[in-house]
Coordinates of C-alpha atoms in Angstrom, one line a residue:
Chain A
M1 CA -50.5 -21.6 32.0
K2 CA -49.0 -18.3 30.6
T3 CA -51.2 -16.2 28.6
G4 CA -50.0 -14.9 25.0
Q5 CA -49.3 -11.7 26.6
Q6 CA -46.9 -13.1 29.3
N7 CA -45.5 -15.1 26.6
T8 CA -44.8 -11.9 24.6
I9 CA -43.4 -10.2 27.8
A10 CA -41.1 -13.2 28.4
K11 CA -39.9 -13.4 25.0
T12 CA -39.0 -9.9 24.7
T13 CA -37.3 -9.9 28.1
S14 CA -35.2 -12.8 27.1
L15 CA -34.4 -11.1 23.6
L16 CA -33.3 -8.0 25.5
Y17 CA -31.2 -9.8 27.9
E18 CA -29.6 -11.7 25.2
T19 CA -28.9 -8.6 23.2
G20 CA -27.2 -7.0 26.5
I21 CA -25.0 -10.0 26.9
A22 CA -24.3 -9.9 23.1
T23 CA -23.3 -6.4 23.4
G24 CA -21.1 -6.9 26.5
F25 CA -19.1 -9.4 24.6
A26 CA -18.5 -7.2 21.8
F27 CA -17.3 -4.6 24.2
R28 CA -15.3 -7.3 25.9
F29 CA -13.5 -7.7 22.3
F30 CA -12.5 -4.0 22.2
R31 CA -11.0 -4.0 25.7
Q32 CA -9.0 -7.2 24.8
W33 CA -8.0 -6.1 21.5
F34 CA -5.5 -3.6 22.8
R35 CA -4.1 -5.8 25.6
R36 CA -1.0 -7.9 25.3
P37 CA 0.0 -10.5 24.2
F38 CA -1.2 -10.1 20.6
E39 CA -1.9 -13.4 19.2
F40 CA -0.2 -12.5 15.5
K41 CA 0.3 -15.9 14.5
E42 CA -3.4 -17.4 15.3
F43 CA -4.7 -13.8 13.7
L44 CA -2.6 -14.7 10.3
T45 CA -3.9 -18.1 10.3
Q46 CA -7.4 -16.9 10.8
C47 CA -6.8 -14.6 7.8
Y48 CA -6.0 -17.4 6.0
N49 CA -8.6 -19.4 6.9
V50 CA -11.4 -16.7 6.7
G51 CA -10.3 -15.1 3.5
Y52 CA -8.5 -17.0 1.4
T53 CA -10.7 -20.4 1.7
S54 CA -13.9 -18.0 0.9
L55 CA -12.5 -16.3 -1.8
P56 CA -13.4 -19.2 -4.7
L57 CA -17.1 -19.2 -3.3
I58 CA -17.6 -15.4 -3.1
G59 CA -15.8 -14.8 -6.4
L60 CA -18.1 -17.4 -8.1
T61 CA -21.2 -16.1 -6.6
G62 CA -20.1 -12.6 -7.7
F63 CA -19.2 -13.6 -11.0
I64 CA -22.7 -15.2 -11.8
M65 CA -24.5 -12.2 -10.0
G66 CA -22.7 -9.5 -12.6
L67 CA -23.5 -12.0 -15.5
V68 CA -27.3 -12.5 -14.5
L69 CA -27.8 -8.9 -13.5
T70 CA -26.6 -7.8 -16.9
M71 CA -28.5 -10.4 -18.8
Q72 CA -31.7 -9.9 -16.9
L73 CA -31.3 -5.9 -17.4
R74 CA -30.4 -5.9 -21.0
P75 CA -34.0 -6.6 -22.4
T76 CA -35.7 -3.9 -20.7
M77 CA -32.8 -1.4 -21.3
L78 CA -33.0 -2.3 -25.0
E79 CA -37.0 -1.5 -24.9
Y80 CA -36.3 2.1 -23.6
G81 CA -33.3 2.4 -26.1
V82 CA -30.9 3.0 -23.1
A83 CA -28.6 -0.3 -23.7
S84 CA -25.5 2.1 -23.6
Q85 CA -26.3 2.8 -20.0
I86 CA -26.2 -0.8 -19.0
P87 CA -22.2 -0.5 -17.7
A88 CA -22.9 2.4 -15.9
I89 CA -26.2 0.9 -14.4
V90 CA -24.5 -2.2 -13.3
G91 CA -21.3 -0.9 -12.0
I92 CA -23.3 1.4 -9.5
A93 CA -25.4 -1.5 -8.5
I94 CA -22.5 -3.8 -7.9
I95 CA -20.1 -1.5 -6.2
R96 CA -22.6 0.3 -3.8
E97 CA -24.7 -2.5 -2.9
I98 CA -24.9 -6.1 -4.7
G99 CA -21.1 -6.8 -4.3
P100 CA -20.7 -6.0 -0.5
V101 CA -24.4 -7.4 0.5
I102 CA -23.9 -10.7 -1.5
S103 CA -20.2 -11.0 -0.2
A104 CA -21.4 -10.6 3.4
L105 CA -24.3 -12.9 3.0
I106 CA -21.9 -15.7 1.5
F107 CA -19.5 -14.8 4.1
A108 CA -22.1 -15.0 7.0
G109 CA -23.2 -18.6 5.7
K110 CA -19.6 -20.0 5.2
I111 CA -17.5 -18.6 8.0
G112 CA -20.2 -17.5 10.7
S113 CA -21.4 -20.8 10.8
S114 CA -18.0 -22.5 10.8
I115 CA -16.9 -20.1 13.7
G116 CA -20.2 -20.9 15.4
A117 CA -19.7 -24.5 14.9
E118 CA -16.1 -24.4 15.8
L119 CA -16.3 -22.6 19.0
G120 CA -19.5 -24.5 19.9
S121 CA -17.4 -27.6 19.7
M122 CA -14.8 -26.4 21.5
K123 CA -16.7 -25.3 24.3
V124 CA -18.5 -28.7 24.8
T125 CA -15.5 -30.9 24.7
E126 CA -13.7 -28.3 27.2
Q127 CA -11.2 -27.2 25.0
I128 CA -11.7 -23.7 25.8
D129 CA -11.3 -24.7 29.7
A130 CA -8.3 -26.6 28.6
M131 CA -6.8 -23.4 26.9
D132 CA -7.8 -21.3 30.0
V133 CA -5.7 -23.8 32.3
S134 CA -2.6 -23.8 29.9
G135 CA -2.2 -19.9 30.4
T136 CA -3.8 -18.8 27.3
N137 CA -6.6 -16.1 27.4
P138 CA -9.2 -18.2 25.1
F139 CA -11.2 -15.0 24.8
K140 CA -8.1 -13.3 23.2
F141 CA -6.8 -16.2 21.4
L142 CA -9.9 -17.4 19.8
V143 CA -12.3 -14.4 19.5
V144 CA -10.2 -11.5 19.1
S145 CA -8.0 -13.3 16.4
R146 CA -11.3 -14.7 14.7
V147 CA -13.2 -11.2 14.8
L148 CA -10.3 -9.1 13.4
A149 CA -9.8 -11.6 10.5
C150 CA -13.1 -11.4 9.6
T151 CA -13.3 -7.4 9.9
L152 CA -10.1 -7.3 7.8
M153 CA -10.8 -10.2 5.3
L154 CA -14.5 -9.3 3.9
P155 CA -13.4 -5.9 2.6
V156 CA -10.7 -7.3 0.6
L157 CA -12.9 -10.2 -0.5
S158 CA -15.8 -7.7 -1.3
V159 CA -13.2 -5.6 -3.7
I160 CA -12.3 -8.8 -5.5
S161 CA -15.8 -10.1 -5.7
D162 CA -16.9 -6.3 -7.1
A163 CA -14.1 -6.9 -9.9
I164 CA -15.2 -10.3 -10.4
S165 CA -18.4 -9.2 -10.6
L166 CA -18.1 -6.4 -13.2
F167 CA -16.1 -8.7 -15.6
G168 CA -19.4 -11.2 -15.2
A169 CA -21.3 -8.1 -16.4
F170 CA -18.8 -7.5 -19.2
L171 CA -19.4 -11.0 -20.5
G172 CA -22.8 -10.8 -20.0
I173 CA -23.5 -7.9 -22.3
N174 CA -21.3 -9.4 -24.8
I175 CA -23.2 -12.5 -24.9
R176 CA -25.7 -11.0 -27.4
G177 CA -24.0 -7.5 -28.0
N178 CA -20.5 -6.5 -28.8
T179 CA -18.6 -4.0 -26.6
S180 CA -14.8 -3.7 -25.9
F181 CA -13.5 -4.2 -22.4
Q182 CA -12.2 -0.8 -22.7
L183 CA -15.5 0.8 -23.5
F184 CA -17.3 -1.1 -20.7
W185 CA -14.5 -0.3 -18.1
T186 CA -14.5 3.5 -19.0
E187 CA -18.4 3.7 -18.8
V188 CA -18.4 1.8 -15.4
V189 CA -15.5 3.8 -13.8
S190 CA -16.6 7.3 -15.2
S191 CA -20.1 6.5 -13.7
L192 CA -18.9 6.1 -10.1
S193 CA -18.0 8.6 -7.8
F194 CA -15.8 8.8 -4.5
N195 CA -19.6 9.1 -2.6
D196 CA -20.2 5.7 -4.3
I197 CA -17.3 3.8 -3.3
L198 CA -16.2 4.8 0.2
P199 CA -19.5 3.9 2.1
A200 CA -19.8 0.8 0.4
F201 CA -16.2 0.2 1.5
I202 CA -16.5 1.1 4.8
K203 CA -19.7 -1.0 5.4
T204 CA -18.2 -4.4 4.7
F205 CA -15.6 -3.8 7.7
I206 CA -18.7 -3.4 9.8
F207 CA -20.4 -6.6 8.1
G208 CA -17.1 -8.4 8.5
F209 CA -17.2 -7.4 12.3
A210 CA -20.8 -8.5 12.8
V211 CA -20.4 -11.8 11.0
G212 CA -17.2 -12.6 13.2
I213 CA -18.7 -11.3 16.6
V214 CA -21.9 -13.1 15.9
G215 CA -20.4 -16.5 15.1
C216 CA -17.9 -16.3 17.9
Y217 CA -20.8 -15.2 20.6
K218 CA -23.0 -18.2 19.6
G219 CA -20.4 -20.6 19.4
Y220 CA -18.7 -19.2 22.8
T221 CA -21.8 -19.3 24.5
C222 CA -23.1 -22.7 23.1
N223 CA -24.8 -24.9 25.6
K224 CA -23.7 -28.3 26.4
G225 CA -24.3 -31.3 23.9
T226 CA -24.4 -31.8 20.1
A227 CA -27.6 -30.0 19.6
G228 CA -26.2 -26.9 21.3
V229 CA -23.4 -26.7 18.5
G230 CA -25.6 -27.4 15.8
R231 CA -28.1 -24.5 17.3
S232 CA -25.3 -22.1 17.3
A233 CA -23.9 -22.7 13.8
N234 CA -27.6 -22.2 12.7
S235 CA -28.3 -19.1 14.9
S236 CA -24.9 -17.9 13.9
V237 CA -25.9 -17.5 10.0
V238 CA -29.4 -16.5 10.6
V239 CA -28.6 -13.7 13.2
A240 CA -25.5 -12.5 11.1
S241 CA -27.7 -12.3 8.1
V242 CA -30.5 -10.2 9.4
L243 CA -27.8 -8.0 11.1
I244 CA -26.0 -7.4 7.6
F245 CA -29.3 -6.0 6.2
I246 CA -30.0 -4.4 9.4
I247 CA -26.8 -2.5 9.2
D248 CA -27.0 -1.9 5.4
L249 CA -30.2 0.1 6.1
L250 CA -28.6 1.8 8.9
V251 CA -25.3 3.0 6.7
V252 CA -27.7 4.2 3.9
Q253 CA -29.6 6.5 6.3
V254 CA -26.2 7.6 7.7
T255 CA -24.8 8.1 4.5
D256 CA -27.6 10.1 3.1
I257 CA -27.7 12.3 6.0
L258 CA -24.0 13.1 5.6
G259 CA -24.9 13.8 1.8
Y260 CA -22.8 10.8 0.3
N261 CA -25.7 9.7 -1.8
Chain J
M1 CA -1.7 -45.5 59.8
K2 CA 0.4 -44.9 57.1
N3 CA -1.3 -42.5 55.6
N4 CA -1.7 -40.2 58.8
E5 CA 2.0 -40.5 58.9
T6 CA 2.4 -39.0 55.6
Q7 CA -0.1 -36.4 56.4
I8 CA 2.0 -35.5 59.6
S9 CA 5.3 -35.4 58.0
A10 CA 4.8 -34.0 54.5
S11 CA 4.1 -30.2 53.5
T12 CA 0.8 -29.4 52.6
L13 CA 0.2 -28.4 49.1
L14 CA -3.7 -27.7 48.9
T15 CA -6.4 -26.9 51.4
V16 CA -10.0 -26.4 50.7
N17 CA -11.6 -24.5 53.7
D18 CA -15.3 -24.1 54.0
L19 CA -15.8 -23.8 50.2
C20 CA -19.3 -23.3 49.1
K21 CA -20.8 -23.1 45.8
S22 CA -24.3 -22.8 44.3
F23 CA -26.0 -22.7 40.9
G24 CA -29.2 -20.7 41.7
D25 CA -30.7 -22.5 44.4
L26 CA -29.0 -25.9 44.1
V27 CA -26.6 -26.0 46.8
V28 CA -23.7 -28.0 45.4
L29 CA -20.7 -27.4 47.7
D30 CA -21.9 -26.8 51.3
H31 CA -18.6 -25.8 53.7
F32 CA -16.3 -28.5 51.8
N33 CA -13.3 -29.0 53.6
L34 CA -10.3 -31.0 52.3
T35 CA -6.4 -30.9 52.5
L36 CA -3.7 -32.7 50.1
Q37 CA -0.3 -33.3 51.0
K38 CA 2.9 -33.9 49.1
N39 CA 2.9 -37.2 47.2
Q40 CA -0.4 -38.2 48.4
N41 CA -3.4 -39.2 45.9
I42 CA -7.2 -38.4 47.3
V43 CA -9.9 -39.9 45.3
V44 CA -13.1 -37.6 45.6
L45 CA -16.1 -40.3 45.2
G46 CA -19.9 -39.1 45.3
K47 CA -22.6 -39.4 43.3
S48 CA -23.4 -38.2 40.0
G49 CA -24.2 -34.4 40.0
S50 CA -22.9 -34.2 43.7
G51 CA -20.3 -31.6 42.9
K52 CA -17.2 -33.3 42.6
S53 CA -16.3 -31.7 38.9
V54 CA -17.3 -28.4 40.4
L55 CA -14.7 -28.8 43.4
I56 CA -11.7 -29.3 40.8
K57 CA -13.0 -26.5 38.9
C58 CA -12.9 -24.1 41.6
I59 CA -9.5 -25.2 42.6
I60 CA -7.8 -24.8 39.1
G61 CA -10.2 -21.3 39.1
L62 CA -12.3 -22.1 36.3
L63 CA -15.2 -21.6 38.8
K64 CA -15.7 -19.0 41.1
P65 CA -16.8 -20.1 44.5
D66 CA -19.6 -18.3 46.4
S67 CA -17.5 -18.2 49.7
G68 CA -14.7 -20.3 51.4
H69 CA -10.7 -20.3 50.9
I70 CA -8.9 -22.6 48.2
T71 CA -4.8 -22.4 49.0
V72 CA -2.6 -23.7 46.7
F73 CA 1.2 -23.5 47.6
E74 CA 0.1 -21.1 50.2
K75 CA -1.4 -18.9 47.9
E76 CA -5.1 -18.1 48.1
I77 CA -6.7 -18.9 44.9
T78 CA -9.9 -16.8 44.8
S79 CA -8.0 -13.7 45.6
L80 CA -5.1 -14.4 42.4
N81 CA -5.6 -12.0 39.5
S82 CA -5.3 -13.7 35.9
D83 CA -1.5 -13.4 35.6
E84 CA -1.0 -14.8 39.3
L85 CA -3.4 -17.5 38.2
D86 CA -1.7 -18.6 35.4
K87 CA 1.6 -18.9 37.2
I88 CA -0.2 -21.0 39.8
R89 CA -1.6 -23.1 36.9
K90 CA 1.6 -24.0 35.7
S91 CA 2.2 -26.3 38.9
I92 CA -1.3 -27.8 38.6
G93 CA -2.0 -30.1 35.8
F94 CA -5.8 -30.9 34.8
L95 CA -6.9 -34.0 33.0
F96 CA -10.5 -33.4 31.7
Q97 CA -12.7 -35.7 31.6
S98 CA -13.5 -35.4 27.7
N99 CA -9.7 -35.0 27.5
A100 CA -10.0 -31.7 25.6
L101 CA -7.4 -32.3 22.8
Y102 CA -7.4 -29.8 20.4
D103 CA -8.8 -31.1 17.3
S104 CA -7.1 -28.9 15.1
M105 CA -3.8 -29.5 16.3
T106 CA -1.6 -32.7 15.8
V107 CA -0.4 -34.6 18.7
R108 CA 2.8 -32.9 19.2
E109 CA 1.3 -29.1 18.8
N110 CA -1.3 -30.3 21.4
L111 CA 1.8 -30.8 23.7
E112 CA 3.7 -27.9 22.6
F113 CA 0.6 -25.5 23.2
P114 CA 1.2 -25.1 27.2
L115 CA 4.7 -25.3 27.1
R116 CA 4.9 -22.1 24.7
R117 CA 2.2 -20.6 26.4
H118 CA 3.6 -20.7 29.9
S119 CA 7.1 -20.0 28.6
Q120 CA 8.2 -18.5 25.4
K121 CA 11.9 -18.7 26.2
R122 CA 12.4 -22.2 25.8
N123 CA 14.2 -23.0 22.3
E124 CA 13.0 -25.6 19.5
S125 CA 15.3 -28.4 20.7
E126 CA 14.1 -28.4 24.5
V127 CA 10.8 -28.2 23.7
E128 CA 11.0 -31.1 21.1
K129 CA 12.9 -33.2 23.9
M130 CA 10.2 -32.5 26.8
V131 CA 7.5 -33.3 24.0
V132 CA 9.0 -36.7 23.1
Q133 CA 9.6 -37.3 27.0
A134 CA 6.2 -36.7 27.9
L135 CA 4.9 -39.0 24.9
E136 CA 7.6 -41.6 26.0
D137 CA 5.9 -41.5 29.7
V138 CA 2.8 -42.7 28.2
G139 CA 4.1 -44.8 26.0
L140 CA 2.8 -43.1 22.7
K141 CA 5.8 -41.8 21.1
H142 CA 4.9 -43.0 17.5
T143 CA 1.6 -40.8 17.7
I144 CA 3.7 -37.6 17.6
D145 CA 2.6 -36.4 14.2
M146 CA -1.2 -38.0 14.3
M147 CA -4.3 -36.0 14.8
P148 CA -6.5 -36.5 17.6
E149 CA -9.3 -38.2 15.6
E150 CA -6.8 -40.9 14.7
L151 CA -6.3 -42.1 18.1
S152 CA -8.6 -44.4 20.1
G153 CA -10.2 -43.6 23.2
G154 CA -7.4 -44.9 25.6
M155 CA -4.9 -43.1 23.3
R156 CA -6.3 -39.8 23.4
K157 CA -6.4 -40.1 27.5
R158 CA -3.0 -40.9 27.3
I159 CA -2.0 -38.1 25.2
A160 CA -4.1 -36.0 27.5
L161 CA -2.5 -37.2 30.3
A162 CA 1.0 -36.4 28.4
R163 CA -0.2 -32.7 28.0
T164 CA -1.0 -32.4 31.9
L165 CA 2.3 -33.9 32.6
I166 CA 4.5 -31.7 30.2
L167 CA 5.0 -28.9 32.7
K168 CA 5.9 -31.2 35.4
P169 CA 3.1 -30.3 37.7
S170 CA 3.4 -30.9 41.7
I171 CA -0.5 -31.4 41.4
I172 CA -2.4 -33.2 39.0
L173 CA -6.3 -32.9 39.0
Y174 CA -8.2 -36.1 37.4
D175 CA -11.8 -35.6 36.3
E176 CA -13.1 -39.1 36.1
P177 CA -9.9 -40.4 34.4
T178 CA -11.5 -43.9 33.7
T179 CA -15.1 -42.8 32.4
G180 CA -15.9 -44.4 29.2
L181 CA -13.0 -46.7 28.8
D182 CA -12.7 -50.5 28.7
P183 CA -11.5 -52.2 32.0
I184 CA -8.1 -53.1 30.6
T185 CA -7.6 -49.7 29.0
A186 CA -8.9 -48.4 32.6
R187 CA -6.4 -50.4 34.3
E188 CA -3.8 -49.3 32.2
I189 CA -4.6 -45.5 33.0
I190 CA -4.7 -46.1 36.7
E191 CA -1.2 -47.8 36.6
L192 CA 0.3 -44.7 34.5
M193 CA -1.5 -42.6 37.1
N194 CA 0.4 -44.6 40.0
T195 CA 3.8 -44.4 37.8
I196 CA 3.6 -40.7 37.4
K197 CA 3.2 -40.4 41.2
R198 CA 6.2 -42.7 41.9
K199 CA 8.6 -41.1 39.1
Y200 CA 7.5 -37.4 39.5
G201 CA 6.3 -37.4 43.2
T202 CA 3.2 -35.7 42.1
S203 CA 0.3 -35.1 44.4
A204 CA -3.4 -35.8 42.9
L205 CA -7.0 -35.3 43.3
V206 CA -8.8 -37.9 41.5
I207 CA -12.6 -37.5 40.8
S208 CA -14.2 -41.0 40.0
H209 CA -16.7 -43.5 40.9
D210 CA -15.0 -46.3 39.1
M211 CA -14.5 -48.5 42.4
N212 CA -11.2 -50.3 40.7
C213 CA -10.0 -46.6 40.2
I214 CA -10.9 -45.7 44.0
R215 CA -9.2 -48.9 45.1
N216 CA -5.6 -48.7 43.1
A217 CA -5.5 -44.9 42.8
G218 CA -6.0 -43.4 46.1
D219 CA -4.3 -42.9 49.4
L220 CA -7.2 -41.5 50.8
I221 CA -10.8 -41.5 49.9
A222 CA -12.9 -38.6 50.4
L223 CA -16.8 -39.1 50.3
L224 CA -18.5 -35.9 49.0
W225 CA -22.3 -36.2 50.2
D226 CA -24.7 -33.3 50.7
G227 CA -21.8 -30.8 49.5
K228 CA -19.7 -31.6 52.6
C229 CA -16.9 -34.2 52.9
H230 CA -18.6 -36.9 54.5
V231 CA -15.6 -39.0 55.3
L232 CA -12.1 -39.1 54.5
D233 CA -10.3 -42.4 55.0
T234 CA -8.3 -45.0 53.2
Y235 CA -10.3 -47.5 51.3
E236 CA -9.8 -50.5 53.8
H237 CA -11.5 -48.4 56.5
L238 CA -14.3 -47.3 54.5
L239 CA -14.8 -51.1 53.5
K240 CA -15.3 -51.8 57.1
S241 CA -17.4 -48.6 57.8
E242 CA -20.7 -49.0 59.6
D243 CA -21.8 -45.6 58.3
P244 CA -24.9 -46.0 56.3
V245 CA -23.9 -43.5 53.5
V246 CA -20.4 -45.0 53.3
R247 CA -22.2 -48.3 53.0
N248 CA -24.2 -47.3 50.4
F249 CA -21.1 -46.9 48.5
F250 CA -19.2 -49.9 49.4
A251 CA -22.0 -52.5 50.0
N252 CA -20.9 -54.9 47.1

């Protein structure tokens, strides 16, 4: 019988081992990325699958977030007599934090799980081996194209989501107030600076990469059986979501050190 | 003996020498030896988990052996780089036990995939012609625009066989081609395997424990036992064998 301490050591060792393997997987992505042949057609297909199909969901959640945030904020702001500051506060909150993080979390739920399940089921049904014997580098065809698509599409989705979110915020203000779109927009833009936009935009690339690489890793290393596919889909979402928060924390620290706050 | 005569006169396509493969402490292949001649089908028979699939996965380069040599068309598989391995793989077809058809692609796209991957110089009409020919060979031309999920188990096996055939391989590796099929469909698949052998002059290594497949698809039968090739002989000779291990398999 293992003692509690032995269990903890075993779990920690296993976690460190898995982290090492996953890091090796990520390095393999960077090594393969620059090598020919470039799977450009598959990359475009994945951009469509990852980007276009996620747009309605990310747009809808962005809209609701903007609307709800404004409606929740308004009574308190009115109480303190600073209701005119709502567009500026909402704008900064959405652009700097809420837009990128919520978009990334929704993206992890939709795309991370889908990639984990798809690659996992391909692994279990030997489709990845079949690709290998068909003269295709499956890592390049499946992993590199998907990770690149995620890395490039999430920033685009995040920008669109921010815009829809701000529109939701504008509607939220006008449910009980009367603010013109021009005034709202001027207030939002004048409150934002380069230091607000750039770090927030850059971190969406890192979020996209994290979602893509975790989904691919979990699917590509899936154990045999349908239970394995379920586990890889589930853990893709869980690990990617936790990673998003960790990356967010690190990016905030780094931007703070660099003087972007 | 007819098979021995073939062995002597025909050229060797594949040799496996002293192949060893273990997974941790589990020794799966232990100095396994086998030779496949041109236009010859060898069925590898063995218990479940005895390493039959591991053997053909080592031959195609999906698994790396611990030691030993695998020579295909006089080239040592274990020392090839990925580009050289891809070139050799053009001449080796592999029929997966699970068929491994790409779920997200139509039958046409499944068949086009290896063609486009191995040679991107082919024009559209040539590709179309080859796809139609491969589907005609397996009698499923009408399924060309269907998705794999719309096909029955037997049809999927035939489509997988068509995909294997499309590059006109010299050697086909069949991983349990009749497993999970009803007896009638299994018989059709075996007939198809024999037709392919006659029509294209292919050689095959067939992994199976289906006695009907062993009897009808193999010129020779290799019995994999304790990681070694215990015996290699014709079905008729094995039926009369007094060897206790062989009797275990052929007793009924």
